[in-house]
XYZ file of C-alpha atoms in Angstrom:
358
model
C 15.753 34.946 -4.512
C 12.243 33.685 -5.428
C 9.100 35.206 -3.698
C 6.992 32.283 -3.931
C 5.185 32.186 -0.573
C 5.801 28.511 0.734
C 3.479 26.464 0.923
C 1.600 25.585 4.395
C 1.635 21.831 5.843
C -2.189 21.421 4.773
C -1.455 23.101 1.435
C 2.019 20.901 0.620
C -0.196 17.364 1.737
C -3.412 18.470 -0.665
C -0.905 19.548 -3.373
C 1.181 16.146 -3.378
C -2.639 14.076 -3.455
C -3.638 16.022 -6.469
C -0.031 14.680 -8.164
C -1.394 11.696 -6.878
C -3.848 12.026 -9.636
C -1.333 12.357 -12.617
C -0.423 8.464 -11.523
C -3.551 6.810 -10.528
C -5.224 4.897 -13.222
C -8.405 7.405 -13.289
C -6.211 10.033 -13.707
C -5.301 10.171 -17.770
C -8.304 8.749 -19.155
C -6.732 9.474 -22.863
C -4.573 6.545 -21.896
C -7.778 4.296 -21.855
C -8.982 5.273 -25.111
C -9.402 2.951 -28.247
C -8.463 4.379 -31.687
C -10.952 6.536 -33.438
C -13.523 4.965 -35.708
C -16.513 6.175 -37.641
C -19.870 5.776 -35.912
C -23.219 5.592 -38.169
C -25.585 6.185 -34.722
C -25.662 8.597 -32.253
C -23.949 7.900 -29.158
C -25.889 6.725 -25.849
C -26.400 9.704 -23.378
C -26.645 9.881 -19.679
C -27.231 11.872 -16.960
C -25.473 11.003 -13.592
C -25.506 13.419 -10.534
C -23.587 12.915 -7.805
C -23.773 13.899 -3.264
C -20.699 15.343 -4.104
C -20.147 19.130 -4.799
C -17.455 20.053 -7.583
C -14.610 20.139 -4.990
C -15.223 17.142 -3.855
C -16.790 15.696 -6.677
C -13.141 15.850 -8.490
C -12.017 12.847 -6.579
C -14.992 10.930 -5.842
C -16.794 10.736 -9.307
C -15.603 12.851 -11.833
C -12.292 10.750 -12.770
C -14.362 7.567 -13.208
C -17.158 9.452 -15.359
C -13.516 11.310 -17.742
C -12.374 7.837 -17.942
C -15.401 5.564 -19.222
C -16.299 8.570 -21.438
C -12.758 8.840 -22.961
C -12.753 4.604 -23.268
C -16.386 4.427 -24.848
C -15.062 6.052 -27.841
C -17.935 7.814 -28.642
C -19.935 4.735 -27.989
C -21.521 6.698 -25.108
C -21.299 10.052 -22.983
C -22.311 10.778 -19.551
C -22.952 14.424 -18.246
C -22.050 14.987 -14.804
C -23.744 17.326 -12.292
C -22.648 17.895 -8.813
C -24.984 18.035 -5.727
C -28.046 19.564 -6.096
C -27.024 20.655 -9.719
C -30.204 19.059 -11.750
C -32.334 17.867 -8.673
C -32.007 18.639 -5.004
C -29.929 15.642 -3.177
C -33.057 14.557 -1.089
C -35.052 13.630 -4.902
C -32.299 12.177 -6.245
C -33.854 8.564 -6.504
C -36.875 9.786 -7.728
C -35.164 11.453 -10.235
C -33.453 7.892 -10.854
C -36.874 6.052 -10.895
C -38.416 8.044 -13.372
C -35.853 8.406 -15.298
C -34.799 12.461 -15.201
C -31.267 10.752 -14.175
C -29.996 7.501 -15.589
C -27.202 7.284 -13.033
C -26.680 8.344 -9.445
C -23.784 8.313 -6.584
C -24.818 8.559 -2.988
C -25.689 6.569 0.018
C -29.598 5.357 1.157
C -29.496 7.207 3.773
C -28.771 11.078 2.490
C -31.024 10.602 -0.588
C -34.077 8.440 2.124
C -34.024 5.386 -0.655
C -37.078 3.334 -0.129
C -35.686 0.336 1.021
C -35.471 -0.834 4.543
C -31.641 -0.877 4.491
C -31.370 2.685 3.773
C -30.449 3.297 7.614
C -27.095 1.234 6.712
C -25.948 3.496 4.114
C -23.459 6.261 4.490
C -22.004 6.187 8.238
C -23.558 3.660 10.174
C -22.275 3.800 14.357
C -19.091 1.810 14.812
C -20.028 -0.344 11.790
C -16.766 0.010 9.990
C -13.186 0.720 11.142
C -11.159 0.749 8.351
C -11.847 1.327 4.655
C -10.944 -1.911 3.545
C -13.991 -3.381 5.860
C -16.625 -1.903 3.533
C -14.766 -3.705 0.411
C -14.631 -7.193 2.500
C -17.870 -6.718 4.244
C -19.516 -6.314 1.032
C -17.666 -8.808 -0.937
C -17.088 -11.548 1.523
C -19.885 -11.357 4.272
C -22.802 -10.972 1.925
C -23.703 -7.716 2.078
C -23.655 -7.263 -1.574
C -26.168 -10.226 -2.040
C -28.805 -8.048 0.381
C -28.268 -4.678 -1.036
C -29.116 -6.491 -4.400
C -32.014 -8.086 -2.893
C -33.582 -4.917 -1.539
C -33.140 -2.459 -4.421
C -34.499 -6.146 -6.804
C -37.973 -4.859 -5.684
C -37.882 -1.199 -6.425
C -38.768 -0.693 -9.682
C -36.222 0.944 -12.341
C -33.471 1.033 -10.224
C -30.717 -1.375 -10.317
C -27.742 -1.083 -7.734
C -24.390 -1.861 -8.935
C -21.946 -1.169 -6.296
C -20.620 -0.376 -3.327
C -17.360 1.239 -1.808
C -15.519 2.757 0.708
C -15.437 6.578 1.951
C -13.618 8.540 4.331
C -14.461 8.115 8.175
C -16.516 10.347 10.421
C -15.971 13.416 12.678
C -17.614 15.830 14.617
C -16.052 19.304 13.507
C -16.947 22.532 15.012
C -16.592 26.220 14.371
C -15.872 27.854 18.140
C -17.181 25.228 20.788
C -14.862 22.899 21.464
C -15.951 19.089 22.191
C -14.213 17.132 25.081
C -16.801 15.513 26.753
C -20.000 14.223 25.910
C -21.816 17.303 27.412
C -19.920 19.440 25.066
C -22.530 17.766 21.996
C -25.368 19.014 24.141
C -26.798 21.694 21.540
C -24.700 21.514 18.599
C -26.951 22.645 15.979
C -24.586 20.226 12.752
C -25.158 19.233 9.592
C -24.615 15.649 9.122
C -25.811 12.588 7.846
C -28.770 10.939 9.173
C -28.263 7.965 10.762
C -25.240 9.499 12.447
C -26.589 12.283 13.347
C -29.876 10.083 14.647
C -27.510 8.320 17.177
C -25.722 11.271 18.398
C -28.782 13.078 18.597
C -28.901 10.890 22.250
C -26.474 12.972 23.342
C -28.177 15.942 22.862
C -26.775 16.984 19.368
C -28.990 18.698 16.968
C -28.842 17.312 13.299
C -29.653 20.045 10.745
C -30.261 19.483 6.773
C -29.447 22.468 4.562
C -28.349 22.249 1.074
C -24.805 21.246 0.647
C -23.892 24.496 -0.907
C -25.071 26.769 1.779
C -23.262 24.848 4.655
C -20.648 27.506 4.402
C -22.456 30.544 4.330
C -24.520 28.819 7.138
C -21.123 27.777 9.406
C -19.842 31.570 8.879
C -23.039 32.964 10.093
C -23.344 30.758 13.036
C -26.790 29.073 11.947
C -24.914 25.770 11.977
C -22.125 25.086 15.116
C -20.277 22.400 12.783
C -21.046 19.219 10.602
C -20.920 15.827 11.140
C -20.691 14.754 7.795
C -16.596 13.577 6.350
C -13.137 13.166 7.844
C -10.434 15.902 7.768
C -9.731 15.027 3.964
C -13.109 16.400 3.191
C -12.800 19.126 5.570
C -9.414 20.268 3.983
C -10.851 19.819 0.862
C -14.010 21.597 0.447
C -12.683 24.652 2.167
C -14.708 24.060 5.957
C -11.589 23.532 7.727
C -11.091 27.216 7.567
C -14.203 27.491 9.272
C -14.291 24.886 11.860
C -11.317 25.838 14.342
C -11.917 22.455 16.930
C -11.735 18.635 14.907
C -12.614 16.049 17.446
C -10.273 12.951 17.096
C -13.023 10.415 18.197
C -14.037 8.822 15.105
C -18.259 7.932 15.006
C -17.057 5.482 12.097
C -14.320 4.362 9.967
C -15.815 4.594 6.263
C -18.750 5.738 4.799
C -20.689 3.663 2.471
C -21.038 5.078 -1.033
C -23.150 3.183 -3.995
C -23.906 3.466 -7.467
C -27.196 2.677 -9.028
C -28.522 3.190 -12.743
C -32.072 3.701 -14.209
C -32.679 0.117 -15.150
C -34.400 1.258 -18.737
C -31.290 2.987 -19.318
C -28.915 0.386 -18.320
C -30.937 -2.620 -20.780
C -30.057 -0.035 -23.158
C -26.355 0.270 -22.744
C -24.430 -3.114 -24.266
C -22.689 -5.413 -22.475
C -19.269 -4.119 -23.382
C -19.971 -0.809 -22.133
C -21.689 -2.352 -18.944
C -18.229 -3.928 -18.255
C -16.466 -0.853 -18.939
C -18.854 0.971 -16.392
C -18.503 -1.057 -13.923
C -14.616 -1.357 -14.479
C -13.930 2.419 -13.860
C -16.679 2.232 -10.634
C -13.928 -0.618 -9.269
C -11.031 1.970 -10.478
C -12.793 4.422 -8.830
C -13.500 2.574 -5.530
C -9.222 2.058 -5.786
C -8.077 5.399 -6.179
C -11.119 6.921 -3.712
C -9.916 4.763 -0.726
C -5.844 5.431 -1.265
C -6.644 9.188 -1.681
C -9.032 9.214 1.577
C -6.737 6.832 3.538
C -3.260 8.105 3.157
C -4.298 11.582 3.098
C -6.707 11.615 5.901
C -3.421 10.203 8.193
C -1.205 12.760 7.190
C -3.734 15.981 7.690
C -4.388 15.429 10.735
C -0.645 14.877 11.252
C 0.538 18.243 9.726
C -2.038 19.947 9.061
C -2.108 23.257 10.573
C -6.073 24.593 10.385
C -8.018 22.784 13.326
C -7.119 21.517 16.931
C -7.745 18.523 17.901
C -9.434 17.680 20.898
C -10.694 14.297 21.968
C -13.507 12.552 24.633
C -11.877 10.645 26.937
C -11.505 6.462 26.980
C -14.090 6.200 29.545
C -16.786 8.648 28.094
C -16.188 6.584 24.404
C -16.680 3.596 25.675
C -19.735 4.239 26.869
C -20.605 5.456 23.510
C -19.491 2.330 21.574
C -21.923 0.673 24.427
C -24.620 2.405 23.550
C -24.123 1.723 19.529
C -24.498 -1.750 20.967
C -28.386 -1.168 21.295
C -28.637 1.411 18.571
C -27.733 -1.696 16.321
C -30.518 -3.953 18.250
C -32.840 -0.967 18.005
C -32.423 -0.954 13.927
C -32.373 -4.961 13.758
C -35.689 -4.758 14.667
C -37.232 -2.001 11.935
C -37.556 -5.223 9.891
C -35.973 -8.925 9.166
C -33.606 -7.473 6.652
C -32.317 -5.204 8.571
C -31.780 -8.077 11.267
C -29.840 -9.763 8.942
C -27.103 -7.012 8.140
C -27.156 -5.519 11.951
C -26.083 -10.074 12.764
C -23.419 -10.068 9.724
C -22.080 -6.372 10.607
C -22.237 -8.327 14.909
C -20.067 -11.386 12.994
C -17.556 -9.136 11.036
C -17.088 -7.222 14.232
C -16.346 -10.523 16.324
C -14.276 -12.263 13.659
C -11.932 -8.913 12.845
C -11.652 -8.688 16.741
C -10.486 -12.322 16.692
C -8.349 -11.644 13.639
C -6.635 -9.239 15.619
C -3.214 -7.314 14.597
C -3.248 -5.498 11.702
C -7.218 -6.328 11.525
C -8.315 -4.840 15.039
């Protein structure tokens, strides 16, 4: 008789998504690589940190960064740091502009990029509710063309791309949240234009360093976090914390982006451009199955937090009142009106799409 201990719900589900990384197409980058040749020059190096933590970081970054190293045959090698590993996450597009980092992954919003669409970035209210809207929103609607546009007049950055996350959730350690009174107080750590709207409600948005949001949830100086979905949660370890998951959802996908050092990218060649910017669209692939299937089947059978949930009536006032936070932004400047009336069209056409769309 074996004494294995089995395996709990959460632990079976995170243990089948990292098989799920044996099969994707980031997952053997070897596979990818061209046959070795002699190289007279030394090969192009860069520096990329990522939002992400190394637990997190696995999935969202480091599988794209194994698999254009392993393909550039020794053309060129990028180092990877995690959050807060080389510069804190609030400098990280400083870093970028001058050059300490030639590449970064994050959203405007948690790194305060100087552009006035940096509100949109990460979790914007209600903005998205599936994954595949960021992808189409970007792609089809024009959003791509304005995130261009903005970062076109910051100079030595260059954005290259945007994709889809995993949606957002109000998690907390001991105080349950069933009703919009319950948010009164909830000292969280979150994003910021999330936690900005909620902060209505009485909620209390609090920035700490990503790796002290544990130590800071165990001692009680934080009441929760406002900042993933229950893949995240599972993931990094906090839904061991957190006992209470509230099943409203604030939005259905973050918005994650890449952007270069633009001296460093004139640098690189075309061919290795392309190859960049082919394991970014891998990576956009393989980040949205991982966050979508898995994300469905934690909070199915996964065993760590209860769900509770604010009631139709409450919500809807709440997706009201995201009606003139989105006004409220679309006036902060004529840009910003113009993604707040395409995010107002995608909305209306999805709703007129109807089933599976809305």
């Amino acid at each position: 008789m074996s004494d294995k201990k089995p395996l709990s719900p959460s632990e079976r589900i995170l243990a089948t998504r990292r098989k799920f990384l044996t099969t994707a197409g980031l997952a053997a980058p070897a596979v990818l690589a061209a046959p070795a040749i002699v190289r007279a020059q030394a090969p192009i190096r860069w520096r990329l940190q990522t939002y992400a933590g190394p637990s997190l970081g696995e999935h969202v970054i480091k599988r794209q960064v194994d698999a254009f190293n392993a393909a550039a045959n020794g053309e060129m090698e990028i180092e990877l740091y995690y959050a807060d590993q080389l510069v804190p996450t609030s400098e990280l597009f400083r870093a970028l502009q001058n050059g300490t980092l030639d590449a970064i992954q994050s959203d405007e919003a948690t790194m305060a990029a100087p552009v006035d669409i940096s509100v949109f970035g990460g979790y914007f209210p209600f903005a998205t509710r599936f994954s595949p809207d960021v992808g189409s929103l970007f792609t089809y609607y024009g959003l791509d063309e304005i995130w261009k546009e903005a970062y076109s007049e910051v100079d030595n950055v260059t954005y290259l791309s945007t994709g889809a996350w995993d949606p957002l959730h109000v998690f907390t350690v001991d105080k349950p949240v069933r009703s919009l009174e319950d948010l009164k107080g909830l000292r969280v750590f979150g994003v910021p234009t999330a936690g900005r709207f909620l902060s209505r409600y009485g909620l209390i948005p609090v920035t700490v360093p990503w790796d002290d949001v544990e130590v800071a949830l165990r001692t009680g100086d934080l009441d929760g976090v406002l900042w993933s979905g229950f893949t995240e949660m599972y993931e990094m370890g906090w839904a061991d914390i957190c006992k209470y998951a509230l099943s409203n959802s604030i939005t259905g996908a973050w918005f994650g982006s890449y952007y270069v050092n633009t001296p460093s990218w004139e640098k690189v060649p075309p061919h290795l451009q392309q190859l960049y910017r082919s394991t970014i669209d891998q990576s956009h692939y393989y980040r949205m199955i991982w966050y979508w299937g898995g994300e469905a089947k934690l909070r199915v059978e996964g065993e760590k937090m209860e769900l509770t949930s604010i009631s139709p009536e409450e919500w809807n006032q709440v997706t009201k009142d995201a009606e003139s936070f989105w006004d409220e932004v679309a006036g902060e400047s004529p840009r910003a009106a113009r993604v707040v009336e395409i995010l107002k069209k995608y909305s209306s056409d999805m709703e007129k799409a109807g089933y599976p769309y809305r």
